[in-house]
Coordinates of C-alpha atoms in Angstrom, one line a residue:
M1 CA -9.6 -7.0 7.8
T2 CA -10.1 -10.6 7.2
K3 CA -10.6 -10.2 3.4
T4 CA -7.6 -7.9 3.3
L5 CA -5.4 -10.6 5.0
K6 CA -6.5 -13.1 2.6
A7 CA -5.9 -11.1 -0.3
S8 CA -2.3 -10.2 1.0
F9 CA -1.7 -14.0 1.4
L10 CA -2.7 -14.7 -2.2
L11 CA -0.7 -11.7 -3.4
A12 CA 2.4 -12.9 -1.5
A13 CA 2.0 -16.5 -3.2
A14 CA 2.0 -14.9 -6.6
A15 CA 4.9 -12.9 -5.6
C16 CA 6.7 -16.0 -5.0
T17 CA 7.0 -16.8 -8.4
Q18 CA 9.0 -13.6 -9.0
L19 CA 11.8 -14.5 -7.1
A20 CA 15.0 -15.6 -9.2
A21 CA 18.1 -17.0 -7.6
A22 CA 17.7 -18.1 -4.0
N23 CA 20.0 -20.0 -1.6
F24 CA 19.3 -23.1 0.3
N25 CA 21.5 -24.4 3.2
L26 CA 22.4 -28.1 3.3
T27 CA 23.5 -30.3 6.1
W28 CA 24.9 -33.7 6.2
S29 CA 26.1 -36.1 8.9
D30 CA 27.7 -39.4 9.3
T31 CA 24.6 -41.4 10.6
I32 CA 25.9 -44.8 9.3
N33 CA 29.7 -45.2 10.9
M34 CA 28.9 -42.5 13.6
S35 CA 32.4 -41.3 12.8
G36 CA 31.6 -37.6 13.7
A37 CA 32.2 -36.5 10.2
T38 CA 29.8 -33.5 9.3
A39 CA 29.2 -31.0 6.4
T40 CA 27.4 -28.0 5.7
G41 CA 26.8 -26.5 2.2
V42 CA 25.0 -23.6 0.4
I43 CA 23.4 -24.1 -2.8
G44 CA 21.8 -21.5 -5.2
L45 CA 18.8 -22.4 -7.3
D46 CA 17.4 -20.2 -10.1
L47 CA 13.6 -20.6 -8.9
A48 CA 12.6 -18.8 -12.2
T49 CA 13.8 -21.8 -14.3
I50 CA 14.1 -25.0 -12.1
P51 CA 11.0 -27.4 -12.6
T52 CA 8.6 -27.8 -9.8
A53 CA 9.2 -31.5 -9.8
P54 CA 12.7 -31.4 -10.9
S55 CA 14.4 -34.9 -12.4
H56 CA 18.1 -34.4 -13.0
I57 CA 20.0 -37.8 -12.8
S58 CA 23.2 -37.2 -14.7
N59 CA 27.0 -36.5 -14.5
S60 CA 26.3 -32.8 -15.3
I61 CA 25.3 -29.6 -13.6
P62 CA 21.9 -28.3 -14.6
T63 CA 21.7 -24.7 -15.5
W64 CA 19.2 -23.9 -12.5
I65 CA 22.0 -24.8 -10.1
T66 CA 23.8 -21.2 -10.1
S67 CA 26.2 -21.8 -7.0
F68 CA 27.6 -24.6 -4.5
T69 CA 29.9 -24.7 -1.7
M70 CA 30.5 -27.5 0.8
T71 CA 32.7 -27.5 3.9
I72 CA 33.3 -31.0 5.4
T73 CA 34.9 -31.5 8.9
G74 CA 35.6 -34.3 11.2
A75 CA 36.3 -36.9 8.4
S76 CA 39.2 -39.2 8.2
S77 CA 40.1 -37.5 5.0
G78 CA 38.8 -35.0 2.6
N79 CA 38.0 -32.4 4.9
G80 CA 37.8 -28.9 3.6
T81 CA 35.8 -26.3 1.5
F82 CA 34.7 -27.3 -2.1
T83 CA 33.1 -25.1 -4.6
L84 CA 30.8 -25.8 -7.8
A85 CA 33.9 -26.1 -9.9
D86 CA 35.0 -29.2 -7.8
F87 CA 31.8 -31.3 -8.6
S88 CA 31.0 -32.9 -12.1
G89 CA 27.5 -33.7 -11.5
F90 CA 24.5 -33.5 -9.4
T91 CA 21.4 -35.9 -8.8
F92 CA 18.3 -33.8 -8.2
D93 CA 15.0 -36.0 -8.5
S94 CA 11.6 -35.6 -6.9
N95 CA 10.3 -38.8 -8.4
G96 CA 7.3 -36.5 -9.5
V97 CA 6.6 -34.6 -6.4
T98 CA 6.0 -31.0 -6.7
L99 CA 8.1 -29.3 -4.4
N100 CA 7.5 -26.1 -2.4
Y101 CA 10.8 -24.2 -2.6
T102 CA 9.7 -21.8 0.3
T103 CA 10.2 -24.6 2.9
D104 CA 12.4 -27.4 3.8
L105 CA 12.9 -29.5 0.6
F106 CA 14.5 -32.5 2.5
V107 CA 11.1 -33.6 4.1
Q108 CA 9.4 -33.3 0.8
L109 CA 12.1 -35.3 -1.3
P110 CA 11.0 -39.1 -1.5
S111 CA 14.4 -40.1 0.0
P112 CA 17.9 -38.7 0.7
A113 CA 19.5 -40.0 -2.3
S114 CA 17.0 -37.7 -4.1
F115 CA 19.9 -35.2 -3.9
N116 CA 23.4 -36.2 -4.3
V117 CA 26.7 -34.7 -5.9
Q118 CA 29.6 -36.4 -7.9
G119 CA 33.4 -35.0 -7.0
S120 CA 35.4 -34.2 -9.8
S121 CA 38.5 -33.3 -7.8
V122 CA 40.7 -35.8 -6.0
N123 CA 39.6 -34.9 -2.5
A124 CA 36.0 -33.8 -3.4
P125 CA 33.0 -35.9 -2.1
I126 CA 31.9 -38.6 -4.6
G127 CA 28.2 -39.6 -4.5
V128 CA 27.5 -43.3 -3.6
A129 CA 23.8 -44.9 -4.1
P130 CA 21.5 -45.2 -2.4
S131 CA 21.6 -42.3 0.0
T132 CA 25.0 -41.6 1.0
M133 CA 28.2 -39.6 0.4
L134 CA 31.8 -40.5 0.6
T135 CA 34.3 -38.0 1.7
D136 CA 37.0 -39.3 -0.7
A137 CA 37.5 -42.1 -3.2
A138 CA 38.1 -44.6 -0.8
F139 CA 35.4 -46.3 1.3
G140 CA 35.7 -44.1 4.2
D141 CA 33.3 -41.9 6.2
Y142 CA 29.7 -41.7 4.9
L143 CA 27.8 -38.4 5.0
V144 CA 24.0 -38.7 4.7
L145 CA 22.0 -35.3 3.7
T146 CA 20.0 -34.5 6.8
S147 CA 18.6 -31.1 6.0
F148 CA 17.9 -29.0 2.7
T149 CA 16.2 -25.6 4.1
P150 CA 15.7 -22.4 2.4
A151 CA 18.4 -19.6 3.3
S152 CA 17.4 -16.5 1.3
V153 CA 13.9 -17.4 0.1
V154 CA 12.7 -15.7 3.3
P155 CA 14.6 -13.9 6.2
A156 CA 15.7 -16.0 9.1
G157 CA 12.8 -16.5 11.4
V158 CA 10.0 -16.3 9.1
P159 CA 8.2 -19.5 8.7
N160 CA 7.3 -19.0 5.0
I161 CA 7.3 -16.3 2.1
A162 CA 3.3 -15.7 2.4
A163 CA 3.5 -14.7 6.1
W164 CA 6.4 -12.4 5.4
M165 CA 4.8 -10.8 2.4
S166 CA 1.6 -10.5 4.3
S167 CA 3.4 -8.1 7.0
L168 CA 4.6 -6.0 4.0
N169 CA 1.2 -5.5 2.5
G170 CA 0.7 -2.8 5.2
S171 CA 3.3 -0.6 3.9
A172 CA 1.0 0.0 0.7
R173 CA -1.3 1.8 3.2
L174 CA 0.9 4.9 3.1
Y175 CA -0.1 5.7 -0.4
N176 CA -3.7 5.1 0.3
A177 CA -3.2 7.5 3.6
A178 CA -2.0 10.3 1.3
S179 CA -4.7 9.8 -1.2
T180 CA -7.6 9.7 1.2
L181 CA -6.3 12.5 3.3
T182 CA -6.5 14.6 0.2
T183 CA -9.7 13.6 -0.8
L184 CA -11.0 14.9 2.7
Q185 CA -9.6 18.0 1.9
L186 CA -11.2 18.5 -1.4
E187 CA -14.7 16.9 -0.8
G188 CA -14.8 17.9 3.1
A189 CA -15.5 21.5 3.8
H190 CA -14.6 22.2 0.0
H191 CA -17.3 20.0 -1.4
R192 CA -19.0 23.3 -2.3
P193 CA -17.7 26.1 -4.3
M194 CA -16.8 29.1 -2.2
L195 CA -19.4 31.2 -4.5
S196 CA -22.3 28.9 -3.0
Y197 CA -21.9 30.3 0.4
D198 CA -23.7 33.7 1.3
R199 CA -21.2 36.8 0.6
M200 CA -23.2 38.7 2.8
G201 CA -22.9 41.8 0.7
K202 CA -19.1 42.0 1.0
E203 CA -16.1 41.8 -1.2
S204 CA -14.1 39.5 0.9
Q205 CA -14.3 36.5 3.5
A206 CA -12.0 34.8 5.8
W207 CA -12.6 31.4 7.4
A208 CA -11.6 28.9 9.7
T209 CA -12.5 25.1 9.0
G210 CA -12.0 21.7 10.8
D211 CA -12.8 18.3 9.0
F212 CA -13.0 14.9 10.1
G213 CA -13.4 11.6 8.4
S214 CA -13.5 7.9 9.6
S215 CA -13.7 4.4 7.7
S216 CA -14.0 1.2 9.4
R217 CA -15.7 -1.1 6.9
T218 CA -12.7 -1.9 4.7
R219 CA -10.0 -0.4 6.7
D220 CA -9.7 1.5 10.1
I221 CA -8.6 5.0 9.5
H222 CA -9.2 8.2 11.2
T223 CA -8.5 11.3 9.3
T224 CA -8.7 15.2 10.4
T225 CA -7.8 18.5 8.8
G226 CA -7.9 22.1 9.8
E227 CA -7.1 25.3 7.7
A228 CA -7.8 29.0 7.7
G229 CA -8.2 31.0 4.4
I230 CA -9.3 34.0 2.6
N231 CA -11.0 34.7 -0.6
W232 CA -12.1 38.2 -2.4
N233 CA -14.1 39.1 -5.4
L234 CA -12.4 39.8 -8.6
G235 CA -14.8 42.0 -10.6
K236 CA -18.4 41.1 -10.9
S237 CA -18.0 37.5 -12.1
F238 CA -14.7 36.0 -10.3
L239 CA -13.9 34.9 -6.9
F240 CA -10.4 33.8 -5.8
G241 CA -9.5 32.1 -2.4
F242 CA -6.3 30.9 -0.8
A243 CA -6.1 28.6 2.1
A244 CA -3.3 26.8 4.3
G245 CA -3.8 23.9 6.5
H246 CA -2.7 20.8 8.4
G247 CA -4.0 17.2 7.8
E248 CA -3.4 14.0 9.7
Q249 CA -4.3 10.4 9.1
N250 CA -4.0 7.4 11.5
Q251 CA -4.7 3.8 10.8
D252 CA -4.4 0.4 12.3
L253 CA -2.5 -2.3 10.6
A254 CA -2.3 -6.1 11.1
F255 CA -0.4 -7.8 13.8
G256 CA -0.6 -4.7 16.0
G257 CA 0.9 -2.2 13.6
S258 CA 0.0 1.4 12.8
A259 CA 0.5 4.2 10.4
S260 CA 0.5 7.9 10.4
T261 CA 0.5 10.6 7.9
K262 CA 0.6 14.1 8.8
G263 CA 1.7 17.3 7.1
D264 CA 0.6 20.8 5.7
Y265 CA -1.0 21.6 2.6
A266 CA -1.9 24.8 0.7
L267 CA -5.1 25.1 -1.6
A268 CA -6.4 27.7 -4.1
E269 CA -9.8 27.9 -5.8
L270 CA -11.0 30.2 -8.6
D271 CA -14.9 30.4 -9.1
Y272 CA -16.6 32.0 -12.0
R273 CA -20.4 32.8 -12.2
P274 CA -21.4 35.0 -15.3
E275 CA -23.1 38.1 -14.2
G276 CA -26.8 37.7 -14.0
S277 CA -26.6 33.9 -13.8
Q278 CA -26.6 31.4 -11.0
W279 CA -24.2 28.8 -13.0
I280 CA -20.9 28.6 -11.2
V281 CA -17.7 26.9 -12.7
S282 CA -14.8 26.4 -10.0
L283 CA -11.4 25.0 -10.2
I284 CA -9.5 24.0 -7.2
G285 CA -5.7 23.3 -7.0
L286 CA -4.0 21.5 -3.8
V287 CA -0.7 20.5 -3.0
G288 CA 0.4 18.7 0.3
S289 CA 3.7 17.7 2.0
Y290 CA 3.4 15.1 4.5
E291 CA 5.5 12.9 6.6
S292 CA 4.3 9.2 6.6
K293 CA 5.4 7.1 9.7
I294 CA 4.7 3.1 9.6
N295 CA 5.1 0.9 12.7
R296 CA 5.0 -2.4 10.6
G297 CA 4.1 -5.4 13.0
Y298 CA 4.8 -8.7 11.8
T299 CA 5.4 -12.6 13.1
N300 CA 8.9 -13.3 13.8
G301 CA 9.3 -16.7 15.1
A302 CA 6.9 -17.3 17.9
S303 CA 6.6 -13.8 18.7
T304 CA 5.4 -10.4 17.3
D305 CA 8.0 -7.8 16.1
F306 CA 7.9 -4.4 14.8
S307 CA 10.1 -2.4 12.4
N308 CA 9.7 1.4 11.8
G309 CA 9.9 3.6 8.4
I310 CA 9.6 7.2 7.7
A311 CA 8.6 8.4 4.2
D312 CA 8.3 11.7 2.6
T313 CA 4.9 12.1 0.7
I314 CA 3.7 14.5 -1.6
S315 CA 0.1 15.0 -3.0
R316 CA -1.2 17.0 -5.6
A317 CA -4.6 17.4 -6.7
A318 CA -7.1 19.4 -9.0
R319 CA -10.7 19.5 -9.5
L320 CA -13.1 21.1 -12.0
R321 CA -16.6 21.5 -11.1
V322 CA -19.9 23.0 -12.6
D323 CA -22.9 23.7 -10.6
A324 CA -26.3 24.4 -12.4
P325 CA -28.9 26.8 -10.9
A326 CA -32.3 25.1 -9.3
L327 CA -34.1 23.5 -12.3
V328 CA -36.7 22.1 -10.2
T329 CA -38.8 23.1 -7.2
F330 CA -40.5 20.8 -5.2
G331 CA -41.6 20.9 -1.3
G332 CA -40.1 24.3 -1.2
F333 CA -36.7 22.8 -2.1
G334 CA -34.9 23.8 -5.1
F335 CA -33.0 20.9 -6.7
A336 CA -29.7 21.8 -8.9
P337 CA -27.4 19.2 -10.1
Y338 CA -23.6 19.4 -10.3
A339 CA -20.7 17.6 -11.7
S340 CA -17.2 17.3 -11.1
Y341 CA -13.7 15.7 -12.3
S342 CA -10.5 15.4 -10.2
V343 CA -7.2 14.2 -10.4
T344 CA -4.8 13.5 -7.5
Q345 CA -1.2 12.4 -7.9
T346 CA 0.4 10.8 -4.8
V347 CA 4.1 10.0 -4.4
V348 CA 5.5 8.1 -1.6
G349 CA 9.2 8.5 -1.3
A350 CA 11.5 5.6 -0.8
Y351 CA 12.3 4.6 2.6
T352 CA 14.4 2.0 4.8
E353 CA 13.0 0.6 8.0
T354 CA 14.9 0.5 11.3
G355 CA 14.6 -1.7 14.4
G356 CA 13.0 -5.2 14.6
G357 CA 14.4 -8.3 13.3
L358 CA 13.3 -8.4 9.7
P359 CA 13.3 -4.7 8.5
A360 CA 13.1 -4.0 4.7
S361 CA 13.7 -1.2 2.4
F362 CA 10.8 -0.1 0.1
N363 CA 10.9 1.9 -3.4
E364 CA 8.9 5.0 -4.6
Q365 CA 5.5 4.7 -5.2
E366 CA 3.6 7.0 -7.5
H367 CA -0.1 6.8 -9.0
N368 CA -2.7 9.4 -10.4
A369 CA -6.1 8.7 -9.1
T370 CA -9.1 10.0 -11.4
E371 CA -12.5 10.7 -10.1
G372 CA -16.1 11.9 -11.5
R373 CA -18.7 12.8 -9.4
I374 CA -22.6 13.7 -10.4
G375 CA -25.1 14.8 -7.8
V376 CA -28.1 17.0 -7.1
T377 CA -28.1 19.6 -4.0
A378 CA -31.8 20.1 -2.8
A379 CA -31.6 23.8 -1.0
K380 CA -34.4 25.3 1.2
D381 CA -34.5 28.5 3.5
L382 CA -35.8 27.3 6.8
S383 CA -35.6 31.0 8.1
A384 CA -34.0 34.3 7.2
A385 CA -30.9 33.2 9.0
T386 CA -30.8 29.4 8.1
K387 CA -30.4 27.5 5.0
L388 CA -30.6 23.7 4.7
L389 CA -28.9 21.8 1.7
L390 CA -29.4 18.0 1.3
T391 CA -27.0 16.2 -1.4
V392 CA -26.8 13.0 -2.9
E393 CA -23.9 12.3 -5.4
A394 CA -22.7 9.3 -7.3
I395 CA -18.9 8.7 -7.3
H396 CA -16.8 6.7 -9.9
R397 CA -13.1 6.1 -9.8
F398 CA -11.6 5.9 -13.3
D399 CA -8.1 4.6 -12.7
G400 CA -7.1 1.2 -12.2
A401 CA -4.9 -0.6 -9.7
G402 CA -3.0 1.5 -7.2
P403 CA 0.9 1.6 -7.4
A404 CA 2.9 -1.7 -6.9
L405 CA 4.7 -2.1 -3.6
T406 CA 8.4 -3.2 -4.5
G407 CA 11.8 -3.3 -2.3
Q408 CA 13.8 -6.0 -0.5
D409 CA 14.7 -7.1 3.0
L410 CA 17.8 -5.5 4.3
T411 CA 20.0 -8.3 3.6
G412 CA 19.4 -7.8 -0.2
A413 CA 18.6 -11.6 -0.6
V414 CA 14.6 -11.1 -1.0
S415 CA 13.2 -8.8 -3.2
F416 CA 9.4 -8.4 -3.4
N417 CA 6.9 -6.9 -6.0
L418 CA 3.3 -6.9 -4.5
P419 CA 0.8 -5.4 -7.4
G420 CA -1.5 -2.6 -6.5
T421 CA -5.0 -3.2 -5.6
A422 CA -8.0 -1.7 -7.6
P423 CA -10.1 0.9 -6.0
S424 CA -13.7 0.4 -5.5
P425 CA -15.0 1.9 -8.5
D426 CA -18.4 3.1 -7.5
C427 CA -20.1 4.5 -4.4
V428 CA -23.0 6.6 -3.3
R429 CA -22.7 9.6 -0.6
F430 CA -25.2 11.4 1.0
G431 CA -24.9 14.6 3.1
F432 CA -26.4 17.9 4.3
D433 CA -25.4 21.4 5.1
V434 CA -26.7 23.9 7.4
D435 CA -25.6 27.7 6.7
H436 CA -26.7 29.7 9.7
K437 CA -25.9 33.5 10.1
L438 CA -24.8 34.5 13.4
N439 CA -25.0 38.0 12.5
E440 CA -24.9 40.2 9.4
N441 CA -21.0 39.4 8.8
T442 CA -20.5 36.0 10.0
L443 CA -21.7 32.6 8.7
L444 CA -21.6 29.2 10.7
N445 CA -21.5 26.1 8.4
I446 CA -21.8 22.5 9.6
S447 CA -21.9 19.7 7.2
A448 CA -22.0 15.9 7.4
H449 CA -21.8 13.0 4.9
V450 CA -22.2 9.3 4.8
S451 CA -21.1 7.0 2.0
T452 CA -21.7 3.4 0.9
V453 CA -18.6 1.1 0.7
G454 CA -16.2 2.6 -1.7
E455 CA -13.1 5.1 -1.5
A456 CA -15.1 7.9 0.3
H457 CA -14.9 7.8 4.2
D458 CA -17.6 6.1 5.6
V459 CA -18.5 9.2 7.6
S460 CA -17.1 12.7 7.4
A461 CA -18.2 16.2 9.1
A462 CA -16.8 19.7 8.7
V463 CA -17.3 22.9 10.7
S464 CA -16.3 26.4 9.4
I465 CA -16.8 30.0 10.3
R466 CA -16.8 32.6 7.7
R467 CA -16.4 36.2 8.4
A468 CA -17.2 38.8 5.6
F469 CA -15.4 42.3 5.5

């Protein structure tokens, strides 16, 4: 979790450079004559072009100032609201100091005189050195700059852009949830082709399966699926099966948040085993429709706040696998190699959060994950009714970084674009299966797997009952 948060802050810092125009609130007061005159203003700065250490001292308006308004009250003259057209020039000089545009600029400037304006209309404020502003051309009420704070760089209540962006990073987990949920469906109870199970001398077979997967080393997730299906022989070489199921994944997020993805899926499998051969070629297709709910936690001022969102998620996957017969026998085990290749497309729909002080809207995410596996199955008959299978497989992800997380806060003032993270490219998974005949028509299968750190679940298990008829 610590590594994830650190990465989130780094991504957030990078995202700051992608912000374009941003507004800053300005305040002035008469700290010299104490006349009661005050002023407020809003200035728009183009953060993509403004120098990090600006030095503009001229009777002109730099291109990186996009807008300006100023309202003066309580002065002996010159009260009113003025816009950019009322001013002829700006002084904005940091004297070489690199500014952080996500926090108060006033405290970073070497002196209040580092920011000043020159009026062009009769009643507009006129800049006076070294650190004051007059409300009119006569020597009247002085106005001194007292604050220069971000208005739309971050929403109100957020201390800085990095903290706000890090709270958004958990929303990227919705894509990961649907992706790993589909992986469990493909590589849990369906980690073997249907033809690898004992057909018990019958043409058809029905089954019910439950899967469980959990990870805690890189993210805290818990996944469960359950399904029922039926398959039947097509001639002497083919088998076709169909299943429908329900899956759910829950995970913890930073700041006490959480995410849940649940929904239904359909799966079809076609297996081919040439007559008189033990080679098996299998093709699986899967489509899942899920509802993803997120309770995003974040720091809002001195407290923790929560905003909620719901996204429609679609996952589509296909896997091609080839299983060879046992090529080597040792210690009573037959060692059979296999290889597979899968493609998983995940689409998380756009959604808008509700509740909390700082909700946001998120754009659609879409990504195709591609994965290859090579492994060996060691099988041994422990008795006439029981068979043991041990597996070890290497897993490699071919795709790169996942989808970027883009959107904006609900005011529309702040857009964000957090780049997707790359998956762990390689891991190794170990597993075992026990096939046990309860009677001549019923097979109980129990399987369990553990994985090194990677995209596979740290631990997973499946139980199925298969009835031949």
